[in-house]
Amino acid sequence: MPCCFATLKFRQCGHSMLFKLGCSKSECAEICPSKRRQFLLQTEYMWRCEDCVEFEYKQSSDLKASEWDTYYARIRSNRFLSPENRESLTLTARNREIRQEAARDQRRSGCVEEIQRVVDWVEEYGGLVWDLVYGHKRDFEESKNRLQFLRAAKYWDLIVVLDYVRKARDPWDKENFPNWIDNLIQEIRGIRPATPAAGPETPRSAGGSSALPAFRGFQSGMCRMAALDEAAELTQRMTDIDIQGSGSSSDITSESSSDIASESNYVLESGPARKMSPDEIPRSLPNEPSGLYDPNDYLSILFNADVVMKDDDASSILSTDKEEPDYIS
């Protein structure tokens, strides 16, 4: 009897995880020689591993903090601002920094939780296959029901490349899936020899779209937070004119928030207001740190439908210009 394993490969970062499911030799401490190894389950996850996600968010947080510090220093050194305006701008920027940091933490937590659920799925599914084929568990009906439940709960971006219990050619043929396990049970009982089946699954995409978000971390609260950010950006765009020394903050603060939103496409100069053409409307705030209003950020995409997502994490995998590996279906 072989030494059995399950694997999980992360496509974007190239890292892999190896799960030892079991071995027939009681003295097998780690891994048996290659001639006695067998892979009962091989899977691929379309995104990064947990360590890479944590490292990326750590770098992003450090960069944003440095940019905000530079922004605060520019406010303090501006001689055109009164002490009251300087304090007001600093407080507004601080609140925005806190909100954006909370949104990044929520996205990071969603990514990590999903990766952990994927790891648990691979480990449990592989353990059930091991118990069914080579282990001492012979409650076939319980194993069959649990395997069906796990396959129904599998994420679309977790691809099964090799599954020992799969016999049908169509990996998403749910009607025939119980028959695969029934055939395997008959093979285990000695009716006919067991032969493992190979061939990957083809990942499904929701709604046929080729550009899907890397993680499902958005809730209704985050959408409301994005709306607040957009309103704050309009206000910040107006008050940033004071930092450059043109315009009067008292004129701006006297206006209502609805007036600011309705007049956001006008240029405030020393003279009368001049309406901007569509080409003159800026895509980003001129005096904020770079990246704080990033059109590639998922929150910004909600309000910029004409912006094409250029995130390397998603486009490198889900781009329509890049062909998927030619697996045997």
XYZ file of C-alpha atoms in Angstrom:
329
model
C 0.000 0.000 0.000
C 1.342 3.442 -0.923
C 2.093 6.636 0.956
C -0.730 8.975 -0.130
C -0.727 12.752 -0.539
C -2.857 15.711 -1.620
C -1.453 18.924 -3.116
C -2.641 22.516 -3.343
C -0.867 24.877 -5.758
C -1.339 28.660 -5.750
C -1.152 29.882 -9.334
C -0.274 33.542 -8.861
C 2.666 33.140 -6.500
C 3.707 29.598 -7.519
C 3.814 28.275 -3.942
C 2.384 24.856 -3.097
C 1.189 22.914 -0.071
C 1.634 19.168 0.457
C -0.773 17.216 2.669
C 0.142 13.744 3.846
C -3.121 11.799 3.968
C -1.811 8.510 5.326
C 0.584 5.619 4.856
C 0.251 1.867 5.212
C 3.614 1.647 6.997
C 3.356 2.451 10.675
C 7.051 3.370 10.837
C 6.718 5.989 8.069
C 7.720 9.155 9.920
C 7.597 11.636 7.037
C 7.602 10.583 3.377
C 8.190 7.198 1.799
C 10.450 6.730 -1.261
C 9.091 7.973 -4.571
C 8.161 4.496 -5.802
C 5.707 4.140 -2.918
C 4.060 7.555 -3.242
C 0.619 8.172 -4.674
C -1.356 11.392 -5.135
C -5.055 10.954 -4.457
C -5.935 14.635 -4.935
C -4.248 17.481 -6.823
C -5.766 20.976 -6.789
C -4.893 24.482 -7.964
C -6.093 27.755 -6.461
C -6.136 30.723 -8.834
C -4.777 33.315 -6.401
C -1.950 33.821 -3.873
C -1.103 31.930 -0.719
C -1.748 33.352 2.740
C 1.853 34.425 3.385
C 2.041 36.348 0.101
C -1.268 38.103 0.806
C -0.115 39.174 4.268
C 3.217 40.408 2.887
C 1.534 42.405 0.117
C -0.877 44.135 2.489
C 1.950 44.900 4.910
C 3.903 46.644 2.142
C 0.798 48.495 0.980
C 0.022 49.753 4.485
C 3.576 51.012 4.995
C 3.511 52.843 1.654
C 0.157 54.489 2.361
C 1.307 55.596 5.819
C 4.399 57.238 4.321
C 2.314 59.049 1.707
C -0.105 60.352 4.327
C 2.790 61.659 6.442
C 4.027 63.618 3.428
C 0.542 65.007 2.876
C 0.262 66.179 6.495
C 3.670 67.852 6.278
C 2.579 69.737 3.156
C -0.493 71.043 4.980
C 1.545 72.207 7.972
C 4.087 74.005 5.789
C 1.535 75.875 3.673
C 1.726 79.567 4.621
C -1.582 80.437 2.915
C -3.627 78.423 5.432
C -4.907 79.836 8.670
C -4.472 77.736 11.828
C -8.189 76.884 11.803
C -8.113 75.722 8.176
C -4.908 73.784 8.747
C -6.458 71.935 11.689
C -9.667 71.248 9.756
C -7.815 69.831 6.741
C -5.621 67.669 8.955
C -8.621 66.254 10.807
C -10.474 65.505 7.557
C -7.453 63.755 6.078
C -6.958 61.751 9.268
C -10.538 60.482 9.141
C -10.119 59.457 5.517
C -6.898 57.644 6.347
C -8.658 55.675 9.094
C -11.543 54.699 6.788
C -9.244 53.570 3.998
C -7.102 51.567 6.412
C -10.235 49.846 7.758
C -11.332 48.981 4.210
C -7.911 47.476 3.421
C -7.997 45.424 6.619
C -11.443 44.116 5.751
C -10.293 43.047 2.287
C -7.198 41.401 3.757
C -9.280 39.491 6.306
C -11.630 38.296 3.570
C -8.706 37.048 1.464
C -7.084 35.200 4.363
C -10.341 33.592 5.486
C -11.068 32.322 1.982
C -7.574 30.847 1.636
C -7.958 29.076 4.966
C -11.301 27.613 3.884
C -9.715 26.368 0.655
C -6.903 24.692 2.620
C -9.434 23.053 4.948
C -11.438 21.829 1.941
C -8.425 20.161 0.319
C -7.312 18.559 3.575
C -10.768 17.208 4.456
C -11.583 16.005 0.939
C -8.236 14.246 0.615
C -8.671 12.667 4.046
C -12.076 11.278 3.061
C -10.642 9.767 -0.111
C -7.817 8.174 1.887
C -10.212 6.732 4.469
C -12.441 5.417 1.708
C -9.738 3.780 -0.398
C -6.913 2.729 1.930
C -8.004 3.613 5.457
C -9.958 1.621 7.987
C -13.179 3.568 7.598
C -15.850 1.533 5.862
C -18.953 3.663 6.405
C -19.414 4.124 2.675
C -22.753 5.916 2.834
C -21.453 8.558 5.241
C -18.323 9.128 3.150
C -20.398 9.336 -0.012
C -22.708 12.009 1.424
C -19.814 14.015 2.808
C -17.915 13.953 -0.497
C -21.001 15.169 -2.348
C -21.425 17.987 0.160
C -17.797 19.094 -0.187
C -17.965 19.131 -3.979
C -21.118 21.261 -3.838
C -19.413 23.690 -1.422
C -16.190 24.033 -3.457
C -15.216 27.489 -4.663
C -15.283 28.073 -8.417
C -11.648 29.285 -8.380
C -10.380 26.066 -6.771
C -9.613 23.676 -9.643
C -9.413 19.924 -9.097
C -6.698 18.596 -11.406
C -6.734 14.980 -10.214
C -9.388 13.230 -8.132
C -9.109 9.510 -7.407
C -12.868 8.996 -7.081
C -13.867 10.761 -10.302
C -14.826 8.476 -13.160
C -17.010 10.622 -15.441
C -15.519 12.748 -18.205
C -17.610 15.800 -17.328
C -16.297 17.204 -14.024
C -19.511 19.172 -13.400
C -21.909 16.280 -14.070
C -23.618 16.371 -10.681
C -26.176 13.718 -11.610
C -23.499 11.098 -12.231
C -21.314 12.036 -9.272
C -23.032 9.552 -6.881
C -22.332 6.824 -9.448
C -18.592 7.624 -9.340
C -18.488 6.891 -5.617
C -20.727 3.826 -6.006
C -18.329 2.426 -8.604
C -15.367 3.141 -6.336
C -17.083 1.406 -3.421
C -17.681 -1.647 -5.606
C -14.030 -1.611 -6.636
C -12.915 -1.431 -3.009
C -15.105 -4.424 -2.192
C -13.332 -6.409 -4.897
C -15.869 -6.421 -7.712
C -13.323 -4.968 -10.158
C -9.820 -3.438 -9.798
C -9.620 0.258 -9.014
C -7.949 2.615 -11.483
C -7.452 6.291 -10.654
C -8.882 8.856 -13.036
C -7.074 12.017 -14.047
C -8.113 15.174 -15.772
C -8.727 18.667 -14.452
C -11.871 20.606 -13.981
C -12.561 23.758 -15.915
C -13.203 26.718 -13.586
C -16.614 28.302 -13.834
C -17.009 32.054 -14.005
C -20.064 33.815 -12.713
C -22.172 35.294 -15.501
C -19.601 34.424 -18.156
C -17.443 37.404 -17.259
C -13.713 37.075 -17.824
C -12.711 39.772 -15.323
C -13.793 38.723 -11.853
C -12.619 40.108 -8.509
C -9.858 38.182 -6.848
C -11.798 37.725 -3.628
C -15.401 38.008 -2.529
C -14.807 40.527 0.241
C -17.407 43.213 -0.546
C -20.452 43.615 1.640
C -23.152 46.250 1.610
C -21.280 48.201 4.276
C -18.219 48.525 2.042
C -20.388 49.893 -0.780
C -21.755 52.526 1.581
C -18.191 53.303 2.669
C -17.261 53.795 -0.991
C -20.103 56.285 -1.399
C -18.855 58.239 1.596
C -15.343 58.217 0.154
C -16.609 59.635 -3.132
C -18.411 62.479 -1.345
C -15.292 63.177 0.726
C -13.181 63.261 -2.427
C -15.434 65.933 -3.956
C -15.118 68.059 -0.831
C -11.363 67.462 -0.658
C -10.987 68.483 -4.306
C -12.516 71.859 -3.487
C -10.553 72.460 -0.283
C -7.264 71.456 -1.910
C -7.429 74.680 -3.890
C -6.766 76.535 -0.635
C -3.532 74.631 -0.107
C -2.255 76.007 -3.408
C -3.197 79.542 -2.307
C -6.013 80.251 -4.809
C -9.570 80.730 -3.677
C -11.020 81.297 -0.237
C -11.857 78.576 2.232
C -14.639 80.682 3.750
C -16.395 80.750 0.365
C -16.188 76.994 0.117
C -17.212 76.136 3.667
C -20.250 78.417 3.397
C -21.654 76.290 0.613
C -23.770 73.277 1.370
C -22.595 69.802 0.520
C -25.218 69.552 -2.209
C -23.893 72.723 -3.832
C -20.356 71.332 -3.746
C -21.478 68.114 -5.399
C -23.459 69.955 -8.084
C -20.651 72.426 -8.808
C -17.820 69.872 -8.774
C -17.201 70.333 -12.491
C -16.405 74.045 -12.180
C -12.964 75.629 -11.836
C -12.565 78.088 -8.958
C -10.185 80.872 -9.881
C -9.607 84.398 -8.626
C -12.387 85.539 -10.949
C -15.804 84.024 -11.738
C -16.296 80.265 -11.865
C -15.618 78.688 -15.242
C -17.285 75.440 -16.337
C -14.809 72.653 -17.138
C -14.972 70.564 -20.268
C -15.166 66.758 -19.850
C -11.500 66.447 -20.867
C -10.403 68.865 -18.127
C -12.031 67.006 -15.249
C -9.160 65.313 -13.361
C -9.137 61.606 -12.682
C -7.287 61.978 -9.379
C -6.971 64.557 -6.654
C -4.023 66.894 -7.386
C -2.743 67.387 -3.843
C -3.324 63.990 -2.267
C -0.708 61.258 -2.001
C -0.486 59.046 -5.061
C -2.557 55.917 -4.815
C -5.118 57.279 -2.327
C -7.613 57.660 -5.160
C -6.521 54.715 -7.222
C -8.878 54.003 -10.165
C -7.702 50.392 -10.080
C -8.924 49.995 -6.504
C -12.087 47.904 -6.297
C -13.914 50.604 -4.330
C -13.183 53.119 -7.092
C -14.285 50.714 -9.825
C -17.799 50.840 -8.335
C -18.010 54.493 -9.358
C -15.779 54.498 -12.478
C -17.326 52.041 -14.884
C -15.214 53.351 -17.757
C -11.953 52.508 -15.947
C -10.368 49.253 -17.080
C -9.007 47.139 -14.223
C -5.257 46.660 -14.655
C -4.640 44.769 -11.418
C -1.882 42.264 -12.095
C -3.380 39.840 -9.621
C -6.612 39.388 -11.557
C -5.691 40.214 -15.163
C -2.680 37.896 -15.176
C -4.996 34.958 -14.563
C -8.395 35.999 -15.933
C -7.359 38.054 -18.961
C -9.130 37.027 -22.143
C -5.847 37.459 -24.030
C -4.170 34.749 -21.996
C -5.153 31.203 -22.749
C -5.688 28.677 -19.997
C -3.579 25.500 -19.976
C -4.935 22.848 -22.261
C -6.132 20.319 -19.724
C -7.758 17.022 -20.540
C -11.420 17.477 -19.700
